[in-house]
Short mmCIF file of C-alpha atoms and ligand atoms in Angstrom, two decimals:
data_model
loop_
_atom_site.label_atom_id
_atom_site.label_comp_id
_atom_site.label_asym_id
_atom_site.label_seq_id
_atom_site.Cartn_x
_atom_site.Cartn_y
_atom_site.Cartn_z
CA MET X 1 -45.04 13.64 152.61
CA THR X 2 -46.00 11.00 150.11
CA GLY X 3 -45.37 11.01 146.39
CA LEU X 4 -42.77 13.75 146.69
CA ASN X 5 -39.15 13.38 147.69
CA LEU X 6 -38.95 16.65 149.53
CA LYS X 7 -35.60 18.06 150.61
CA THR X 8 -36.08 21.76 149.89
CA ILE X 9 -39.14 23.94 149.71
CA LEU X 10 -39.41 27.58 148.66
CA VAL X 11 -42.11 29.44 150.56
CA THR X 12 -42.79 32.94 149.28
CA GLY X 13 -44.52 35.47 151.53
CA GLY X 14 -43.50 33.46 154.59
CA ALA X 15 -43.38 36.55 156.83
CA GLY X 16 -47.09 37.20 156.30
CA PHE X 17 -50.09 35.85 158.19
CA ILE X 18 -50.66 32.46 156.54
CA GLY X 19 -47.07 32.00 155.34
CA SER X 20 -45.64 32.36 158.87
CA ASN X 21 -48.19 29.92 160.28
CA PHE X 22 -47.37 27.52 157.44
CA ILE X 23 -43.61 27.69 157.99
CA ARG X 24 -43.93 27.13 161.73
CA THR X 25 -46.09 24.00 161.39
CA PHE X 26 -44.19 22.75 158.33
CA LEU X 27 -40.78 22.86 160.09
CA ASP X 28 -42.28 20.98 162.99
CA LYS X 29 -43.83 18.31 160.83
CA HIS X 30 -41.14 17.84 158.19
CA LYS X 31 -37.90 17.77 160.17
CA GLY X 32 -34.79 18.03 158.03
CA VAL X 33 -36.51 19.64 155.01
CA GLU X 34 -34.78 22.92 154.11
CA VAL X 35 -37.32 25.75 154.14
CA ILE X 36 -36.38 28.85 152.17
CA ASN X 37 -38.55 31.86 152.93
CA LEU X 38 -38.52 34.59 150.26
CA ASP X 39 -40.33 37.71 151.41
CA LYS X 40 -40.16 41.36 150.41
CA LEU X 41 -41.20 42.47 153.91
CA THR X 42 -43.86 44.89 152.72
CA TYR X 43 -46.03 46.58 155.37
CA ALA X 44 -47.67 43.14 155.85
CA GLY X 45 -44.47 41.14 156.30
CA ASN X 46 -43.21 40.81 159.85
CA LEU X 47 -40.26 38.71 160.96
CA GLU X 48 -41.56 38.89 164.53
CA SER X 49 -44.25 36.46 163.39
CA LEU X 50 -41.46 33.91 162.90
CA HIS X 51 -39.87 34.54 166.27
CA GLY X 52 -38.30 31.38 167.68
CA ILE X 53 -37.60 29.61 164.41
CA ASP X 54 -34.73 31.85 163.27
CA GLY X 55 -32.25 29.55 165.06
CA ASN X 56 -33.51 26.45 163.22
CA PRO X 57 -30.68 25.31 160.86
CA SER X 58 -33.26 24.11 158.29
CA TYR X 59 -34.74 27.61 157.96
CA HIS X 60 -33.28 30.22 155.57
CA PHE X 61 -34.62 33.73 155.02
CA TYR X 62 -34.08 35.86 151.90
CA ARG X 63 -35.46 39.35 151.62
CA GLY X 64 -36.50 39.96 148.02
CA ASP X 65 -39.28 40.64 145.56
CA ILE X 66 -40.91 37.78 143.64
CA ALA X 67 -41.29 40.18 140.70
CA ASP X 68 -37.52 40.85 140.61
CA GLU X 69 -36.47 38.49 137.85
CA ALA X 70 -32.72 38.75 138.41
CA PHE X 71 -33.09 38.11 142.12
CA VAL X 72 -35.42 35.15 141.63
CA ARG X 73 -33.13 33.60 139.02
CA ARG X 74 -30.15 33.91 141.40
CA LEU X 75 -32.12 32.15 144.13
CA PHE X 76 -33.15 29.31 141.82
CA ASN X 77 -29.52 29.03 140.73
CA GLU X 78 -28.39 28.68 144.32
CA TRP X 79 -30.98 26.10 145.39
CA HIS X 80 -32.87 23.28 143.73
CA PHE X 81 -36.47 23.43 144.93
CA ASP X 82 -38.46 20.23 145.21
CA ALA X 83 -41.54 22.32 145.96
CA LEU X 84 -42.68 25.93 145.90
CA VAL X 85 -45.66 27.41 147.71
CA ASN X 86 -46.51 30.91 146.55
CA PHE X 87 -48.16 32.87 149.36
CA ALA X 88 -46.52 36.19 148.42
CA ALA X 89 -49.19 38.69 147.50
CA GLU X 90 -50.81 41.98 148.17
CA SER X 91 -53.77 40.56 150.04
CA HIS X 92 -56.12 43.30 151.23
CA VAL X 93 -59.19 44.12 149.12
CA ASP X 94 -59.59 47.68 150.47
CA ARG X 95 -55.99 48.52 149.60
CA SER X 96 -56.55 47.19 146.08
CA ILE X 97 -59.37 49.70 145.71
CA LEU X 98 -57.20 52.56 146.99
CA GLY X 99 -54.24 51.58 144.74
CA PRO X 100 -54.33 48.56 142.44
CA SER X 101 -50.91 48.80 140.88
CA ALA X 102 -48.89 46.90 143.53
CA PHE X 103 -51.46 44.11 143.19
CA ILE X 104 -50.68 43.69 139.52
CA ASP X 105 -46.91 43.92 140.10
CA THR X 106 -46.81 41.24 142.80
CA ASN X 107 -49.84 39.05 142.28
CA VAL X 108 -49.70 38.89 138.48
CA ARG X 109 -46.17 39.74 137.36
CA GLY X 110 -44.55 38.22 140.46
CA THR X 111 -46.35 34.92 139.89
CA MET X 112 -45.24 34.93 136.25
CA VAL X 113 -41.60 35.50 137.30
CA LEU X 114 -41.79 32.52 139.68
CA LEU X 115 -43.42 30.34 137.00
CA GLU X 116 -40.71 31.29 134.52
CA ALA X 117 -37.97 30.45 137.02
CA ALA X 118 -39.69 27.12 137.71
CA ARG X 119 -39.78 26.49 133.96
CA GLU X 120 -36.10 27.34 133.49
CA PHE X 121 -34.62 25.68 136.58
CA GLY X 122 -37.25 23.03 137.32
CA VAL X 123 -39.32 22.51 140.45
CA GLY X 124 -40.98 19.34 141.80
CA ARG X 125 -44.35 20.97 142.48
CA PHE X 126 -45.57 24.57 142.30
CA LEU X 127 -48.53 25.35 144.52
CA GLN X 128 -50.28 28.64 143.84
CA VAL X 129 -52.18 29.81 146.92
CA SER X 130 -55.41 31.36 145.68
CA THR X 131 -58.71 32.49 147.07
CA ASP X 132 -62.46 31.90 146.89
CA GLU X 133 -62.76 35.56 145.82
CA VAL X 134 -61.83 34.61 142.24
CA TYR X 135 -65.35 33.12 141.93
CA GLY X 136 -67.06 36.43 142.68
CA SER X 137 -70.16 36.61 144.86
CA LEU X 138 -72.93 34.13 145.74
CA GLY X 139 -76.63 34.77 146.28
CA GLN X 140 -78.39 33.45 149.37
CA THR X 141 -77.88 29.80 148.47
CA GLY X 142 -75.29 27.52 146.85
CA LYS X 143 -71.56 27.11 147.20
CA PHE X 144 -68.50 27.63 145.02
CA THR X 145 -67.18 24.43 143.44
CA GLU X 146 -63.99 24.08 141.40
CA SER X 147 -66.08 24.37 138.22
CA THR X 148 -67.81 27.61 139.22
CA HIS X 149 -67.10 30.37 136.70
CA ILE X 150 -64.26 32.74 137.57
CA SER X 151 -65.86 36.20 138.06
CA PRO X 152 -63.61 38.40 140.21
CA ASN X 153 -65.09 41.72 141.36
CA SER X 154 -62.22 43.61 143.02
CA PRO X 155 -58.77 44.57 141.74
CA TYR X 156 -57.39 42.13 144.35
CA SER X 157 -59.49 39.19 143.21
CA ALA X 158 -58.89 40.04 139.54
CA SER X 159 -55.14 39.92 140.17
CA LYS X 160 -55.44 36.58 141.98
CA ALA X 161 -57.62 35.15 139.21
CA SER X 162 -55.02 36.27 136.67
CA ALA X 163 -52.32 34.46 138.64
CA ASP X 164 -54.47 31.29 138.63
CA MET X 165 -54.79 31.54 134.87
CA LEU X 166 -51.02 31.91 134.53
CA ALA X 167 -50.42 28.85 136.75
CA ARG X 168 -52.82 26.86 134.59
CA ALA X 169 -51.22 28.07 131.34
CA TRP X 170 -47.68 27.32 132.49
CA TRP X 171 -48.79 23.74 133.22
CA LYS X 172 -50.68 23.28 129.96
CA THR X 173 -48.11 24.98 127.73
CA PHE X 174 -44.75 24.41 129.42
CA GLY X 175 -45.41 21.47 131.73
CA VAL X 176 -44.60 23.39 134.93
CA PRO X 177 -46.22 21.11 137.57
CA THR X 178 -48.70 23.55 139.10
CA LEU X 179 -51.51 23.03 141.59
CA ILE X 180 -53.98 25.69 142.74
CA THR X 181 -55.71 25.92 146.11
CA ARG X 182 -58.59 28.37 146.59
CA CYS X 183 -59.37 29.04 150.22
CA SER X 184 -62.02 30.95 152.11
CA ASN X 185 -61.41 33.63 154.79
CA ASN X 186 -58.67 32.69 157.26
CA TYR X 187 -58.47 33.80 160.87
CA GLY X 188 -56.03 33.08 163.69
CA PRO X 189 -52.77 34.32 165.25
CA PHE X 190 -50.49 36.79 163.43
CA GLN X 191 -53.15 38.24 161.10
CA PHE X 192 -52.46 41.87 160.25
CA PRO X 193 -54.97 44.09 162.09
CA GLU X 194 -56.39 45.69 158.94
CA LYS X 195 -58.35 42.46 158.31
CA PHE X 196 -61.83 42.12 159.78
CA ILE X 197 -61.39 39.80 162.78
CA PRO X 198 -58.13 41.22 164.20
CA LEU X 199 -59.38 44.76 163.52
CA MET X 200 -62.57 44.08 165.47
CA ILE X 201 -60.59 42.54 168.36
CA ALA X 202 -57.95 45.30 168.46
CA ASN X 203 -60.56 48.07 168.32
CA ALA X 204 -62.76 46.44 170.96
CA LEU X 205 -59.78 45.97 173.28
CA ARG X 206 -59.04 49.71 172.96
CA ASN X 207 -62.74 50.68 173.29
CA LYS X 208 -62.66 52.07 169.74
CA LYS X 209 -65.54 51.85 167.26
CA LEU X 210 -65.85 48.69 165.16
CA PRO X 211 -66.45 49.80 161.52
CA ILE X 212 -69.07 47.58 159.86
CA TYR X 213 -69.38 48.04 156.10
CA GLY X 214 -72.86 48.56 154.63
CA ASP X 215 -75.62 46.64 156.44
CA GLY X 216 -73.21 44.11 157.99
CA MET X 217 -75.05 41.22 156.32
CA ASN X 218 -72.20 40.19 154.01
CA VAL X 219 -71.30 36.58 154.73
CA ARG X 220 -67.86 34.98 154.85
CA ASP X 221 -66.92 31.30 155.29
CA TRP X 222 -64.24 31.31 158.03
CA ILE X 223 -61.43 28.79 158.38
CA TYR X 224 -58.83 28.58 161.14
CA VAL X 225 -55.42 29.31 159.61
CA GLU X 226 -53.83 26.03 160.76
CA ASP X 227 -56.52 24.07 158.92
CA HIS X 228 -55.68 25.98 155.73
CA CYS X 229 -51.95 25.27 156.26
CA GLU X 230 -52.66 21.56 156.72
CA ALA X 231 -54.76 21.52 153.53
CA ILE X 232 -51.89 23.10 151.59
CA ASP X 233 -49.52 20.45 152.91
CA VAL X 234 -51.94 17.71 151.83
CA VAL X 235 -52.50 19.16 148.35
CA LEU X 236 -48.76 19.66 147.90
CA SER X 237 -48.04 16.01 148.67
CA LYS X 238 -51.09 14.27 147.24
CA GLY X 239 -52.84 16.65 144.86
CA LYS X 240 -53.04 15.94 141.14
CA ILE X 241 -50.89 18.25 139.02
CA GLY X 242 -52.93 20.75 136.99
CA GLU X 243 -55.90 20.57 139.38
CA VAL X 244 -57.70 23.17 141.49
CA TYR X 245 -58.75 22.39 145.08
CA ASN X 246 -61.30 24.43 147.05
CA ILE X 247 -60.67 24.73 150.79
CA GLY X 248 -63.31 26.08 153.16
CA GLY X 249 -64.07 26.06 156.85
CA GLY X 250 -67.80 25.47 156.47
CA ASN X 251 -68.46 28.31 158.91
CA GLU X 252 -70.69 30.91 157.29
CA ILE X 253 -71.45 33.95 159.39
CA ALA X 254 -72.59 37.51 158.65
CA ASN X 255 -70.06 40.22 159.54
CA ILE X 256 -72.37 41.87 162.07
CA GLU X 257 -72.82 38.54 163.89
CA MET X 258 -69.07 38.00 163.95
CA ALA X 259 -68.51 41.48 165.40
CA ARG X 260 -71.19 40.83 168.06
CA LEU X 261 -69.58 37.50 168.95
CA ILE X 262 -66.19 39.19 169.43
CA LEU X 263 -67.72 41.94 171.58
CA SER X 264 -69.42 39.36 173.76
CA LYS X 265 -66.20 37.33 174.16
CA LEU X 266 -64.45 40.50 175.31
CA GLY X 267 -67.32 41.69 177.50
CA LYS X 268 -67.64 44.92 175.47
CA PRO X 269 -70.87 46.79 174.66
CA GLU X 270 -72.63 46.66 171.26
CA SER X 271 -72.62 50.47 171.28
CA LEU X 272 -69.07 50.12 169.87
CA LEU X 273 -70.53 48.91 166.55
CA GLU X 274 -70.54 51.59 163.87
CA PHE X 275 -72.07 51.15 160.42
CA VAL X 276 -69.87 52.88 157.84
CA LYS X 277 -69.90 53.42 154.08
CA ASP X 278 -69.85 50.14 152.17
CA ARG X 279 -66.84 48.79 150.30
CA PRO X 280 -67.32 49.43 146.55
CA GLY X 281 -68.14 46.20 144.72
CA HIS X 282 -68.50 44.42 148.08
CA ASP X 283 -69.11 40.68 147.49
CA ARG X 284 -72.24 39.61 149.35
CA ARG X 285 -71.57 36.01 150.23
CA TYR X 286 -68.83 33.38 149.97
CA ALA X 287 -69.25 29.68 150.75
CA MET X 288 -66.94 26.89 149.69
CA ASP X 289 -67.72 23.35 148.64
CA SER X 290 -64.58 21.50 149.80
CA SER X 291 -65.82 18.01 148.98
CA LYS X 292 -63.12 17.43 146.34
CA VAL X 293 -60.18 17.86 148.74
CA GLU X 294 -62.09 15.99 151.45
CA ILE X 295 -63.04 12.97 149.32
CA GLU X 296 -60.00 12.73 147.05
CA LEU X 297 -57.24 13.74 149.46
CA GLY X 298 -58.75 13.04 152.88
CA TRP X 299 -58.40 16.55 154.33
CA LYS X 300 -60.93 17.94 156.79
CA PRO X 301 -60.82 21.05 158.99
CA ASN X 302 -60.00 20.15 162.62
CA GLN X 303 -60.76 23.34 164.48
CA SER X 304 -64.32 24.12 165.51
CA PHE X 305 -65.48 27.66 164.80
CA ARG X 306 -66.13 28.58 168.46
CA GLY X 307 -62.82 26.98 169.53
CA GLY X 308 -60.90 28.85 166.81
CA ILE X 309 -62.47 32.18 167.76
CA ASP X 310 -61.55 31.59 171.43
CA LEU X 311 -57.95 30.76 170.48
CA THR X 312 -57.75 33.85 168.28
CA VAL X 313 -59.28 36.31 170.75
CA ASN X 314 -57.00 34.97 173.50
CA TRP X 315 -53.95 35.23 171.25
CA TYR X 316 -54.64 38.92 170.52
CA ILE X 317 -55.19 39.56 174.23
CA LYS X 318 -51.87 37.91 175.10
CA ASN X 319 -49.91 39.37 172.21
CA GLU X 320 -50.79 43.06 172.45
CA ASN X 321 -47.15 43.96 171.82
CA TRP X 322 -47.26 42.29 168.40
CA TRP X 323 -50.31 44.19 167.10
CA LYS X 324 -49.79 47.43 169.04
CA ARG X 325 -46.39 47.90 167.38
CA ILE X 326 -48.10 47.57 164.00
CA ILE X 327 -50.95 49.90 164.91
CA SER X 328 -48.63 52.59 166.21
CA GLY X 329 -46.43 52.53 163.10
CA GLU X 330 -46.86 53.04 159.37
CA TYR X 331 -50.35 51.48 159.53
CA GLN X 332 -51.70 54.68 161.13
CA LYS X 333 -51.64 56.45 157.75
CA TYR X 334 -53.71 53.76 156.06
CA TYR X 335 -56.20 53.58 158.92
CA LYS X 336 -56.74 57.35 158.83
CA LEU X 337 -57.27 57.29 155.06
CA GLN X 338 -59.59 54.30 155.22
CA TYR X 339 -61.80 55.18 158.19
CA GLU X 340 -61.16 58.62 159.60
CA GLU X 341 -60.79 60.88 156.57
CA ARG X 342 -63.65 59.46 154.47
P1 NAD E 1 -50.37 38.83 154.09
O1 NAD E 1 -50.65 40.15 153.47
O2 NAD E 1 -50.49 38.67 155.56
O3 NAD E 1 -48.88 38.37 153.71
C1 NAD E 1 -48.34 38.54 152.42
C2 NAD E 1 -46.83 38.37 152.53
O4 NAD E 1 -46.29 38.49 151.20
C3 NAD E 1 -46.14 39.43 153.38
O5 NAD E 1 -45.18 38.84 154.22
C4 NAD E 1 -45.47 40.33 152.35
O6 NAD E 1 -44.29 40.96 152.84
C5 NAD E 1 -45.15 39.35 151.23
N1 NAD E 1 -45.04 39.98 149.93
C6 NAD E 1 -45.87 40.91 149.37
N2 NAD E 1 -45.40 41.27 148.16
C7 NAD E 1 -44.28 40.54 147.94
C8 NAD E 1 -43.37 40.46 146.86
N3 NAD E 1 -43.51 41.21 145.75
N4 NAD E 1 -42.32 39.60 146.94
C9 NAD E 1 -42.14 38.84 148.07
N5 NAD E 1 -42.97 38.90 149.13
C10 NAD E 1 -44.03 39.73 149.06
O7 NAD E 1 -51.29 37.79 153.32
P2 NAD E 1 -51.98 36.44 153.84
O8 NAD E 1 -53.30 36.77 154.38
O9 NAD E 1 -51.01 35.68 154.64
O10 NAD E 1 -52.22 35.71 152.45
C11 NAD E 1 -51.24 34.86 151.90
C12 NAD E 1 -51.73 34.30 150.57
O11 NAD E 1 -52.93 33.57 150.78
C13 NAD E 1 -52.06 35.37 149.55
O12 NAD E 1 -51.66 34.89 148.29
C14 NAD E 1 -53.57 35.50 149.61
O13 NAD E 1 -54.08 35.90 148.37
C15 NAD E 1 -53.96 34.07 149.93
N6 NAD E 1 -55.22 33.90 150.64
C16 NAD E 1 -55.44 34.58 151.81
C17 NAD E 1 -56.61 34.36 152.53
C18 NAD E 1 -56.89 35.09 153.81
O14 NAD E 1 -58.02 34.97 154.33
N7 NAD E 1 -55.95 35.82 154.38
C19 NAD E 1 -57.56 33.44 152.03
C20 NAD E 1 -57.30 32.78 150.84
C21 NAD E 1 -56.11 33.01 150.16
O1 DAU E 2 -62.07 35.08 151.03
C1 DAU E 2 -60.66 35.03 151.07
C2 DAU E 2 -60.13 36.43 151.20
O2 DAU E 2 -60.45 36.86 152.52
C3 DAU E 2 -58.64 36.54 150.95
O3 DAU E 2 -58.37 36.19 149.62
C4 DAU E 2 -58.14 37.95 151.23
O4 DAU E 2 -56.73 38.00 151.12
C5 DAU E 2 -58.53 38.33 152.65
O5 DAU E 2 -58.15 39.66 152.93
C6 DAU E 2 -60.04 38.16 152.85
O6 DAU E 2 -60.77 39.11 152.06
P1 DAU E 2 -62.09 39.84 152.64
O7 DAU E 2 -62.31 41.07 151.87
O8 DAU E 2 -63.21 38.88 152.74
O9 DAU E 2 -61.57 40.12 154.13
P2 DAU E 2 -61.64 41.38 155.08
O10 DAU E 2 -61.07 40.94 156.40
O11 DAU E 2 -61.08 42.62 154.47
O12 DAU E 2 -63.21 41.59 155.24
C7 DAU E 2 -64.06 40.57 155.72
C8 DAU E 2 -65.49 41.09 155.66
O13 DAU E 2 -65.64 42.13 156.63
C9 DAU E 2 -65.86 41.70 154.34
O14 DAU E 2 -67.24 41.44 154.07
C10 DAU E 2 -65.69 43.21 154.55
C11 DAU E 2 -66.03 43.37 156.01
N1 DAU E 2 -65.30 44.44 156.72
C12 DAU E 2 -63.96 44.48 156.63
C13 DAU E 2 -63.23 45.45 157.30
C14 DAU E 2 -61.74 45.51 157.16
C15 DAU E 2 -66.01 45.34 157.52
O15 DAU E 2 -67.25 45.29 157.62
N2 DAU E 2 -65.30 46.30 158.19
C16 DAU E 2 -63.93 46.40 158.10
O16 DAU E 2 -63.35 47.30 158.71
#
């Protein structure tokens, strides 16, 4: 790390998909830095995703809620954080449509509680992990830049956009040293199987139907999770306080094509594809212009799209125990509500 004397880092939501990938690579790369993982362990949090690092003396886990002010203040009292990366969030758009309230509690209020603690106790750098979804939807051409208007369309993206506005305001008004990263769709190991790619893989492996929303022509810009984690590391160390950085994989593909690609990798028939009712307010297309982080900070994605998909498909094949435990548990109720009882 340059420009930051880093001895301790608070990672919130570190038991989730991106947070667990981030902690694993961060501990490897920054030996001796104390990593404190604060996670509520909601349905999406899974300590099995951190298997193997629990014995690392630099790693410390706290179960707690970022919106619990008393808890957060106690933690900030116990540690001095040189950096904070806020991954903790309710992250699934469909769930935000079924029940938005947890999204406001965690994504909006939780972020405010962390910002307030950072204001009171001090923090070297506060990185708010945000999303391309705050920009809304694109037509057939163009890309989101950091100056694109914020126009969120789902309760999830509205809550994330609100958090971005809070991070900006706490910098402008109180001098809390915030940075914001907005990333496109991640894929890779340890992603909860309610999200598109792992859901398609898990269903195909079990010869179940692959639910495709609407006409399947919605486009996402996919990035391998480790490339996102590396970008966060770079922005944390070299980014300019108060700035926003877009991060994208540069891999635009329509959902139906992605599902077909997964079926072909698994040698499964296209008859498994099933067009289902569209997601309300479904954003048509996302595409990120990442030239700012590439030119100013020297980051670039490393993983090719085909290579990343191969790694991911193989990981889900080899780690059936990880996702089958999830699918056989509490997740059943959501899946039934979302796909089988509609
Ligand atoms: P995830 O749902 O897999 O993980 C979220 C984690 O946060 C879980 O471990 C959960 O237990 C924890 N959490 C939830 N509420 C909490 C609370 N109140 N207090 C403490 N912990 C809490 O999500 P993810 O896909 O890993 O996303 C991580 C972050 O990255 C989110 O902020 C999301 O908005 C953002 N993001 C995700 C993507 C993507 O494609 N997945 C893309 C861009 C940005
Ligand atoms: O763009 C970044 C965002 O990507 C993150 O901020 C979110 O946390 C993350 O969940 C993701 O949001 P999406 O809504 O784009 O991801 P999801 O995996 O839910 O859906 C991807 C696309 O696939 C989207 O167009 C909807 C479609 N889809 C999804 C599911 C779950 C289907 O067609 N069928 C499905 O069953």
